[in-house]
PDB file of C-alpha atoms and ligand atoms in Angstrom:
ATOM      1  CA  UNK A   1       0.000   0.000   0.000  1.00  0.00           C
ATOM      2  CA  UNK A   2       1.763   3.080  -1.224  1.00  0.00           C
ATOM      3  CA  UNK A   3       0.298   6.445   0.580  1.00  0.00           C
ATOM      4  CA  UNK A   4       1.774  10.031   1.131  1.00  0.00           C
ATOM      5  CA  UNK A   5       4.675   9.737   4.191  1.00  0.00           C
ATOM      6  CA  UNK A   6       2.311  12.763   6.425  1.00  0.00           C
ATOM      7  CA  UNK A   7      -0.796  10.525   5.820  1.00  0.00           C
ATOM      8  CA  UNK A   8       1.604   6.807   7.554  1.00  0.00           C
ATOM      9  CA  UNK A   9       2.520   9.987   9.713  1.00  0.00           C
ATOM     10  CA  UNK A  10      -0.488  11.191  10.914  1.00  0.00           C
ATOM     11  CA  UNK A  11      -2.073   7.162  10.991  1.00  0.00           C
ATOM     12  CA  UNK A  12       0.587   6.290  13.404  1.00  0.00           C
ATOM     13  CA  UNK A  13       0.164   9.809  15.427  1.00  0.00           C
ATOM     14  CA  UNK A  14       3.266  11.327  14.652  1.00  0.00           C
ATOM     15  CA  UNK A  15       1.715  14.332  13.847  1.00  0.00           C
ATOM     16  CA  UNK A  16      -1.155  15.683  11.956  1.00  0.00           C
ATOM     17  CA  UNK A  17      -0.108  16.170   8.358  1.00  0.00           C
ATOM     18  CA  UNK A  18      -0.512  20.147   8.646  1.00  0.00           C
ATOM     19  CA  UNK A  19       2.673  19.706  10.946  1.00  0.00           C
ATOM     20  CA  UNK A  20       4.765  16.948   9.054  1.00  0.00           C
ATOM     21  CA  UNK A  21       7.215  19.664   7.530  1.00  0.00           C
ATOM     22  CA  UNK A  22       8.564  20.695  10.565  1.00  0.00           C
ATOM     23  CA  UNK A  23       8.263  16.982  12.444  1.00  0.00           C
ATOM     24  CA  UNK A  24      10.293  15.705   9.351  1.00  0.00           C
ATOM     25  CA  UNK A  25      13.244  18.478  10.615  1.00  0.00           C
ATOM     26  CA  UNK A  26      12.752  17.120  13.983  1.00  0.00           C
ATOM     27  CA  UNK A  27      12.983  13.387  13.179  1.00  0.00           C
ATOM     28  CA  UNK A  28      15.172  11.499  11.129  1.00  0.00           C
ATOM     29  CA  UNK A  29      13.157   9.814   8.699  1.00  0.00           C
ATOM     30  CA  UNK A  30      14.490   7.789   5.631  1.00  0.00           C
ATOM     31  CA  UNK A  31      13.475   5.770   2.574  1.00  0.00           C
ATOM     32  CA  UNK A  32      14.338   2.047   1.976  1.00  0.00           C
ATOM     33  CA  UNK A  33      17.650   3.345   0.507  1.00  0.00           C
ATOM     34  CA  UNK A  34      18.610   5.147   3.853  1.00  0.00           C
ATOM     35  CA  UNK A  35      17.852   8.560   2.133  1.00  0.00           C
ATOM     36  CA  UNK A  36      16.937  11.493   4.475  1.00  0.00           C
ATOM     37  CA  UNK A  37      12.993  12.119   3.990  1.00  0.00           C
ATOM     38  CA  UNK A  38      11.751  15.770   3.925  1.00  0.00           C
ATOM     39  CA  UNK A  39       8.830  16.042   1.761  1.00  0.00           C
ATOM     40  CA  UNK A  40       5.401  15.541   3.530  1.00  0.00           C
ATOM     41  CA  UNK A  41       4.305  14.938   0.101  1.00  0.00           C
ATOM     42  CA  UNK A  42       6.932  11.657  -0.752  1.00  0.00           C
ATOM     43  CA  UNK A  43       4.406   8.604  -1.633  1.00  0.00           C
ATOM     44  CA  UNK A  44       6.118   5.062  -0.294  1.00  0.00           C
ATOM     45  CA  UNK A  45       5.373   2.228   1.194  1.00  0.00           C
ATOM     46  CA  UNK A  46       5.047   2.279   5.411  1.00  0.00           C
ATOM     47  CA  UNK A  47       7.246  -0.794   5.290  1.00  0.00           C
ATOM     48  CA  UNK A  48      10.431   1.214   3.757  1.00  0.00           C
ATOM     49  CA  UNK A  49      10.091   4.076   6.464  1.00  0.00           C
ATOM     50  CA  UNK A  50      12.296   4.530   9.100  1.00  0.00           C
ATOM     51  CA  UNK A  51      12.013   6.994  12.054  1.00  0.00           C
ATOM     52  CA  UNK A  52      15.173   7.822  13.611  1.00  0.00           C
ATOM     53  CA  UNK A  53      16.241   4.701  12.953  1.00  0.00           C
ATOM     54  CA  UNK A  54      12.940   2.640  14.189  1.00  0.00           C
ATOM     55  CA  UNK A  55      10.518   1.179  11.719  1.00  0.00           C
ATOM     56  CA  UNK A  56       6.384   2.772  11.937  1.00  0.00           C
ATOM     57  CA  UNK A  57       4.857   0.009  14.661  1.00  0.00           C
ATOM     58  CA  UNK A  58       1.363  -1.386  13.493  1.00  0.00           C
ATOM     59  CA  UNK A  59       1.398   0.675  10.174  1.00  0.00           C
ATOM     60  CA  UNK A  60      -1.629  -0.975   8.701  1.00  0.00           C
ATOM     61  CA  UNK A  61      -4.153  -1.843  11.729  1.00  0.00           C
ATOM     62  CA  UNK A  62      -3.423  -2.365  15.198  1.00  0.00           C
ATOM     63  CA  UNK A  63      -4.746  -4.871  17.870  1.00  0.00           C
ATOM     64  CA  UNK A  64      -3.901  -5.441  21.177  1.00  0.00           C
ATOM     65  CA  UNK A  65      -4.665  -7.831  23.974  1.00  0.00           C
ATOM     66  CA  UNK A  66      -5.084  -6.343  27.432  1.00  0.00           C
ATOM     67  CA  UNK A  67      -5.886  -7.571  30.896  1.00  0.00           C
ATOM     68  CA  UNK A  68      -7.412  -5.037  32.201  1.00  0.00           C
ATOM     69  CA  UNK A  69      -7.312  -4.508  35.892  1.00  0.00           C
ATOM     70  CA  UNK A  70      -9.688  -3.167  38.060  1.00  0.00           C
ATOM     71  CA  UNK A  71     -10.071   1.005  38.296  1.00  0.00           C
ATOM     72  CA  UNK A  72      -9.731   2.323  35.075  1.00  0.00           C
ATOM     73  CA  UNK A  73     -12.400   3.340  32.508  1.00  0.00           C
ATOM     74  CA  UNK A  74     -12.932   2.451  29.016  1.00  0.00           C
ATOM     75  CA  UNK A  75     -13.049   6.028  28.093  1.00  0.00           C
ATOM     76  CA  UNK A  76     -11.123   8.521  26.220  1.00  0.00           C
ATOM     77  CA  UNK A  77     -12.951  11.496  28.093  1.00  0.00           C
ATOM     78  CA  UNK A  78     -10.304  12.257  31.246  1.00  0.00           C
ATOM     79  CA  UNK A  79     -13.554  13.456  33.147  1.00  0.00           C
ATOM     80  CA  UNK A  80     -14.326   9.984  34.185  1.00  0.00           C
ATOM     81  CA  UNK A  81     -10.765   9.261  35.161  1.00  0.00           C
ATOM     82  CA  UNK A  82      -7.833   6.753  34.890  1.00  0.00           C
ATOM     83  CA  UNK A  83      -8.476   5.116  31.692  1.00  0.00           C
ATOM     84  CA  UNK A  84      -7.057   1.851  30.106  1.00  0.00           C
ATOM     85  CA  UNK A  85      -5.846   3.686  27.079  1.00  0.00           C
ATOM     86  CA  UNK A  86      -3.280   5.296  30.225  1.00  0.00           C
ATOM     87  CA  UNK A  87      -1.296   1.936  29.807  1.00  0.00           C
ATOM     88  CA  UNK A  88      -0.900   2.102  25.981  1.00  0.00           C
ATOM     89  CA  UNK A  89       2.490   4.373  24.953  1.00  0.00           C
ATOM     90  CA  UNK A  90       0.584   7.992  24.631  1.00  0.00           C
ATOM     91  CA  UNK A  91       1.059   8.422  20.850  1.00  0.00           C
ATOM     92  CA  UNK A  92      -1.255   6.120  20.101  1.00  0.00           C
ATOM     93  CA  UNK A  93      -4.089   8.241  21.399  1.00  0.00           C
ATOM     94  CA  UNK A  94      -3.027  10.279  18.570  1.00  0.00           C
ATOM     95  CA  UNK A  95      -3.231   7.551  16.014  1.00  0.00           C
ATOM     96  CA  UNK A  96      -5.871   8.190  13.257  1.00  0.00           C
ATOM     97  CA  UNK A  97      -8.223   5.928  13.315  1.00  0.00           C
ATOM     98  CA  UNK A  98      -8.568   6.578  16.647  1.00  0.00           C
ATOM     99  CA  UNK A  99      -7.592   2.928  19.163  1.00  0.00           C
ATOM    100  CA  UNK A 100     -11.243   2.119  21.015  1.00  0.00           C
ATOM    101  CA  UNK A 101     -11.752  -0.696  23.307  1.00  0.00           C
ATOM    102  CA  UNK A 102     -13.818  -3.575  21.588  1.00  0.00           C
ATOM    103  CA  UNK A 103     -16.739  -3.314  23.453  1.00  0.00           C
ATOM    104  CA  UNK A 104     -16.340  -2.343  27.134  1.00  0.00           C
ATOM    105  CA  UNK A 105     -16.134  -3.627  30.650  1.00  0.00           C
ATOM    106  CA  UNK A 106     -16.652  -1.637  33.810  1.00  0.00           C
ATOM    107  CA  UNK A 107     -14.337   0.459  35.979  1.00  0.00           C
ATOM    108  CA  UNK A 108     -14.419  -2.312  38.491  1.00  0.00           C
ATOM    109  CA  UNK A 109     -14.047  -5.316  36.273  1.00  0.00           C
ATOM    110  CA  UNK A 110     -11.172  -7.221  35.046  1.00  0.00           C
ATOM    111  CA  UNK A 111      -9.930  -9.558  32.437  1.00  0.00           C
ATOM    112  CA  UNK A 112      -9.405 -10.028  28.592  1.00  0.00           C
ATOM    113  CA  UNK A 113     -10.151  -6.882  26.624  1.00  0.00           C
ATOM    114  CA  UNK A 114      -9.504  -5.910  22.922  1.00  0.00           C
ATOM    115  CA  UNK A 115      -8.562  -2.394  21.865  1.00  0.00           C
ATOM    116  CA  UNK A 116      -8.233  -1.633  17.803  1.00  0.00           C
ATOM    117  CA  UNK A 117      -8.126   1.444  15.086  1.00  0.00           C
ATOM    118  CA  UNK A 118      -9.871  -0.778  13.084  1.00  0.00           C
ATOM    119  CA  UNK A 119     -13.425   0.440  13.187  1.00  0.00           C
ATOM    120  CA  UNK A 120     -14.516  -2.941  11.001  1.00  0.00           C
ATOM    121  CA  UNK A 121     -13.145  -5.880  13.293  1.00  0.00           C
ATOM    122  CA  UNK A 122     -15.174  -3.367  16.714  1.00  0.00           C
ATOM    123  CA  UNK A 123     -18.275  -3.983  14.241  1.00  0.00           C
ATOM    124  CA  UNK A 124     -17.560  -7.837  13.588  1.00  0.00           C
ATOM    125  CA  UNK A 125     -16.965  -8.372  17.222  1.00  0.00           C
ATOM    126  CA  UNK A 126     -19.260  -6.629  18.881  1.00  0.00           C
ATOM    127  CA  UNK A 127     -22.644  -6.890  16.540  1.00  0.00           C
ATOM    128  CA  UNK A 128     -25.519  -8.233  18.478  1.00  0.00           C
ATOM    129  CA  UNK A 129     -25.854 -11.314  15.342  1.00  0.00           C
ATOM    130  CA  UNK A 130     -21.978 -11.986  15.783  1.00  0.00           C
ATOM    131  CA  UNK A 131     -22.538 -13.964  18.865  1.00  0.00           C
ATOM    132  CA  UNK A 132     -19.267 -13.541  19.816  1.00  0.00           C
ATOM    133  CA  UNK A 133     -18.851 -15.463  23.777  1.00  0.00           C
ATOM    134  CA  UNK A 134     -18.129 -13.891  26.362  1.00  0.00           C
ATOM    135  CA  UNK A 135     -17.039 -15.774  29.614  1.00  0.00           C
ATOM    136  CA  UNK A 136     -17.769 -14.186  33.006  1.00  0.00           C
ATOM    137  CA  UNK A 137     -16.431 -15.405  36.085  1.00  0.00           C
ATOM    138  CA  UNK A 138     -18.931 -14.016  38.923  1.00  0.00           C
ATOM    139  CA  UNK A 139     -18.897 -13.626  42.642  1.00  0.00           C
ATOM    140  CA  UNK A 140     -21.910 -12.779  44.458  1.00  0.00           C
ATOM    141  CA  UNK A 141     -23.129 -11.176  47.639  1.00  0.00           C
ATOM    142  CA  UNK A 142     -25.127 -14.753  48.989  1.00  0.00           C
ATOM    143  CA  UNK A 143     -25.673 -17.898  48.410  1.00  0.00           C
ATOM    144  CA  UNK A 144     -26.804 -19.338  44.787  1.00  0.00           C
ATOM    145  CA  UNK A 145     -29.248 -22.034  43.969  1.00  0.00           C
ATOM    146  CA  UNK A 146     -29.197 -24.064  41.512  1.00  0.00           C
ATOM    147  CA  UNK A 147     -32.500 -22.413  39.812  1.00  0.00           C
ATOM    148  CA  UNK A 148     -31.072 -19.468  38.408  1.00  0.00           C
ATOM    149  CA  UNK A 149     -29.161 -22.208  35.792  1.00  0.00           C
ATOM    150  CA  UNK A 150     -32.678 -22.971  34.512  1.00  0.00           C
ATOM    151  CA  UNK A 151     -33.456 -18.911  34.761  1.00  0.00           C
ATOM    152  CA  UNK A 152     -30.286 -17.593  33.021  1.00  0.00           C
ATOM    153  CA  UNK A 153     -30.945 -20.215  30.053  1.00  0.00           C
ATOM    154  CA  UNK A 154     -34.555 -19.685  29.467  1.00  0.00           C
ATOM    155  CA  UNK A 155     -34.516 -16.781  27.298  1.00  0.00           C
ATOM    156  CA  UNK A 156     -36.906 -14.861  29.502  1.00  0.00           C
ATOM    157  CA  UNK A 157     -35.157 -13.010  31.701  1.00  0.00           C
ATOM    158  CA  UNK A 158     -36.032  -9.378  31.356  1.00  0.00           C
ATOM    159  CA  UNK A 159     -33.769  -6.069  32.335  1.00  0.00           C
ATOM    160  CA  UNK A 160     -34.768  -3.929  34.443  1.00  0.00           C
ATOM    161  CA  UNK A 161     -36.389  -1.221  31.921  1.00  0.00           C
ATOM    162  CA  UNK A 162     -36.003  -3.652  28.687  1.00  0.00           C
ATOM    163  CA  UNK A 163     -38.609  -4.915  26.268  1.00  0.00           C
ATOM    164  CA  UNK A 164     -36.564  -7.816  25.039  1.00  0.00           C
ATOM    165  CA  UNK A 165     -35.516 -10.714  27.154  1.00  0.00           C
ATOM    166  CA  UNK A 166     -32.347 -11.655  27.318  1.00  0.00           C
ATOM    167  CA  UNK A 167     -30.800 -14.463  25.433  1.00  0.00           C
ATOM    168  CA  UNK A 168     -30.293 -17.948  26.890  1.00  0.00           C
ATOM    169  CA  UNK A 169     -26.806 -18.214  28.606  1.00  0.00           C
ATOM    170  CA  UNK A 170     -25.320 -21.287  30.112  1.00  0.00           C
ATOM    171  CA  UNK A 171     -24.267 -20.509  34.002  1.00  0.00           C
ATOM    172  CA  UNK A 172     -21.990 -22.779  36.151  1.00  0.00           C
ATOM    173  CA  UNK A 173     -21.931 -22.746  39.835  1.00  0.00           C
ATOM    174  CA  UNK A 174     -18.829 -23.515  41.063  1.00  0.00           C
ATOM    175  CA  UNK A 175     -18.975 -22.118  44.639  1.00  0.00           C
ATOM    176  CA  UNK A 176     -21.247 -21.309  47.832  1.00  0.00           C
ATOM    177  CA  UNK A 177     -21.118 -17.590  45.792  1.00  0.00           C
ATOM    178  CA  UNK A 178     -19.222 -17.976  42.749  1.00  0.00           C
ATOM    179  CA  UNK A 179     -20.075 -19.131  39.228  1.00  0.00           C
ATOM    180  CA  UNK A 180     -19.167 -18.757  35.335  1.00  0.00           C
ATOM    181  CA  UNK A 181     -21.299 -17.621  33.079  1.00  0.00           C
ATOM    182  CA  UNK A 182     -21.185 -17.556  29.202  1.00  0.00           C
ATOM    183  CA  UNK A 183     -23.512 -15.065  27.178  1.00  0.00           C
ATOM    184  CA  UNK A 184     -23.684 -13.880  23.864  1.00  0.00           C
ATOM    185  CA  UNK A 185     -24.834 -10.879  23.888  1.00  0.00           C
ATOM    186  CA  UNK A 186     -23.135  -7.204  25.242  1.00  0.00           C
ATOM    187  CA  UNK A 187     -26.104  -5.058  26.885  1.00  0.00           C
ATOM    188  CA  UNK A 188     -24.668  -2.492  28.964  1.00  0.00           C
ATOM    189  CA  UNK A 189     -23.452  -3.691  32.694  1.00  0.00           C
ATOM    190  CA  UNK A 190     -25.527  -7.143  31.226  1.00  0.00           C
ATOM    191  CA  UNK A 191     -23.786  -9.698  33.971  1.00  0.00           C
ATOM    192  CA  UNK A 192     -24.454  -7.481  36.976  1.00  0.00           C
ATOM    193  CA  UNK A 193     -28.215  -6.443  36.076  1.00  0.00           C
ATOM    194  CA  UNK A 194     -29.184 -10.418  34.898  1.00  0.00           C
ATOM    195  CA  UNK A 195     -27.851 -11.391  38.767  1.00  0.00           C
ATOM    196  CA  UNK A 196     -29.764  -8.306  39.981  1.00  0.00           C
ATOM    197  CA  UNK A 197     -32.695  -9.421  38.170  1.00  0.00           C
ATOM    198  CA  UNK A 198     -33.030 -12.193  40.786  1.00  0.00           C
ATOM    199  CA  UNK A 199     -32.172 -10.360  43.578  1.00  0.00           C
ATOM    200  CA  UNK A 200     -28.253 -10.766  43.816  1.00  0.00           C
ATOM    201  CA  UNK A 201     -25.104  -8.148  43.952  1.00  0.00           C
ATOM    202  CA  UNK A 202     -21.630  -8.757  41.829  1.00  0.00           C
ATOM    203  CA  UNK A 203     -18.928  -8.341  44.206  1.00  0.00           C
ATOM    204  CA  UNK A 204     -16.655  -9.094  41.471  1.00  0.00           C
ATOM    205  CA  UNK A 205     -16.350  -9.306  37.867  1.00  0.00           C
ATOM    206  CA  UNK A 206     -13.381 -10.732  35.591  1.00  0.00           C
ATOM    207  CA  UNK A 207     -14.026 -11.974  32.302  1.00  0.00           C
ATOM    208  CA  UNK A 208     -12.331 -14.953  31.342  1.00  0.00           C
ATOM    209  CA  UNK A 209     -13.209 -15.058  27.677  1.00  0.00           C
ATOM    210  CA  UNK A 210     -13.724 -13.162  24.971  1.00  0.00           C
ATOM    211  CA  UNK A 211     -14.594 -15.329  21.708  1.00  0.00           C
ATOM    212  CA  UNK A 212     -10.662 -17.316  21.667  1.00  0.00           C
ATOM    213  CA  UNK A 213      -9.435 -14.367  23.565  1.00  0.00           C
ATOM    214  CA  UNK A 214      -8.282 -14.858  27.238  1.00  0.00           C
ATOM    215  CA  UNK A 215      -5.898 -12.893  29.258  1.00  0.00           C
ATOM    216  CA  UNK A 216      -3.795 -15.796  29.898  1.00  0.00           C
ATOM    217  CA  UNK A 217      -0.307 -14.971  30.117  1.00  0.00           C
ATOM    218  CA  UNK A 218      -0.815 -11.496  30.807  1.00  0.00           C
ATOM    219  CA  UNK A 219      -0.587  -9.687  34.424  1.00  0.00           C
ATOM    220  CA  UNK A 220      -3.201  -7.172  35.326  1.00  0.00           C
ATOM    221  CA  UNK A 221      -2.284  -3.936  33.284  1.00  0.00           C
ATOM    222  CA  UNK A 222      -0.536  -5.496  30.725  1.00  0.00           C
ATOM    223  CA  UNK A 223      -0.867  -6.001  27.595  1.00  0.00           C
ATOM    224  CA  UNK A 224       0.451  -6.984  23.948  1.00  0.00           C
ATOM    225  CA  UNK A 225       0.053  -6.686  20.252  1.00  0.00           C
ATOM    226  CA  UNK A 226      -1.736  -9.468  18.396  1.00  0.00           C
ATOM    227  CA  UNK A 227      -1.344 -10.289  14.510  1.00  0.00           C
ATOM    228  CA  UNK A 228      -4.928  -8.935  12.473  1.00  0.00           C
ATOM    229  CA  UNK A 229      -6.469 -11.720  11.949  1.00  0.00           C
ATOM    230  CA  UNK A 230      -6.783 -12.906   8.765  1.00  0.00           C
ATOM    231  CA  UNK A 231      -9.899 -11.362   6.372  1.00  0.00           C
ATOM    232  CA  UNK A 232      -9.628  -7.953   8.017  1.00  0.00           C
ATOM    233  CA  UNK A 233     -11.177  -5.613   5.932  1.00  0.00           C
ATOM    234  CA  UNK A 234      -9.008  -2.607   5.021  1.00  0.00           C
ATOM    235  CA  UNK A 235      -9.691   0.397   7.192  1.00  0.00           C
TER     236      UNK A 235
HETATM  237  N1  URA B   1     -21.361  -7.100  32.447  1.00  0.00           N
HETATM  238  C1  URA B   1     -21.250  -6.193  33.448  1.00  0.00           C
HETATM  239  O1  URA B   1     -22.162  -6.019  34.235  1.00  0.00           O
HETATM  240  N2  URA B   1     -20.100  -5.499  33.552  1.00  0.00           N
HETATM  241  C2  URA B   1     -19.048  -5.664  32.724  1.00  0.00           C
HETATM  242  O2  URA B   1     -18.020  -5.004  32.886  1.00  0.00           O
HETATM  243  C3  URA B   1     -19.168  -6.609  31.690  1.00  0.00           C
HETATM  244  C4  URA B   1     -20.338  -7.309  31.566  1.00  0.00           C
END
């Protein structure tokens, strides 16, 4: 893909492309020959660009893996506060497309969680006929019975304030006040308002899975790139 060097410089948020002249005085940027790069206007491929010395990182899409840990935000506004995209090297939250969490989880949960520019693989993953599953490990405020299996895959449980029911999704019990559960659908704060539907509190959250995702591997707050899969539709 061959595109003007301020447009790979702006994508990778360098700098906007109204300030590329005077970032490529800054920076050291050459061609696949080793030639000094000065003209915003040069048209090459991101693969023979080097900045000071470094090649452009994710040039064509980027996705990462995080686990998140609990208190941060999937938000970019700083009025709600500490944010995942704080553990991601700050350029990137000048990349263009802009990096957005694949779907979100709350300030107080933790576990697997995508973040992408591209806007097409946030669609595939998080459209309500994807089915994409997402695995929940719960604890809760009492005791559970073994009902709420039965309940949880009926496909009539109703939200608080919804006209559809949920889904059916399959829930495990695996303590006095812990259990797994695995839905398909994303509603907003879904696992906490499905066990306050029947008259329980989450007292904590982590999600285990998130279609093959996991964060296995990964310590709370970190994180690493991940190949685009293959299929991904150009941005
Ligand atoms: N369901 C919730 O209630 N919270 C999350 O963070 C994710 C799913």
């Amino acid at each position: 893909m061959i595109h003007r060097l301020d447009r790979w410089l702006s994508q990778g948020g360098w700098c906007s492309r109204r300030e590329a002249p005077v970032f490529l005085r800054r920076v050291v940027a050459t061609d696949g020959a080793g030639r000094r790069l000065l003209d915003p206007a040069k048209r090459l491929v991101a693969e023979d660009i080097r900045l000071d010395g470094e090649p452009l990182d994710a040039p064509h899409g980027l996705l990462v893996r995080l686990h998140k840990p609990a208190g941060l935000v999937c938000s970019h506004d700083p009025a709600e506060g500490p944010s995942v995209y704080d553990l991601l090297p700050p350029r990137w939250r000048r990349r263009n497309p802009p990096v957005v969490t694949v779907g979100r989880l709350d300030k107080d949960t933790t576990g697997v969680l995508l973040l992408t520019d591209m806007g097409a693989l946030v669609q595939r993953w998080t459209s309500p006929r994807a089915g994409v599953a997402k695995l929940y490990e719960v604890e809760v405020d009492r005791d559970l019975g073994p009902d709420l299996i039965a309940v949880f895959a009926s496909g009539t449980l109703f939200l608080d304030g919804e006209a559809k029911p949920c889904l059916p999704a399959r829930l495990e019990i695996i303590g006095p006040r812990a259990a797994r559960l695995e839905l398909e659908e994303g509603r907003y704060h879904q696992v906490k308002r499905m066990f306050a539907a029947r008259g329980w509190l989450v007292t904590r959250l982590h999600r285990a899975g998130f279609g093959d995702f996991t964060a296995e591997g990964l310590a709370p707050g970190q994180w690493e790139p991940l190949p685009l899969p293959n299929a991904t539709p150009a941005r």
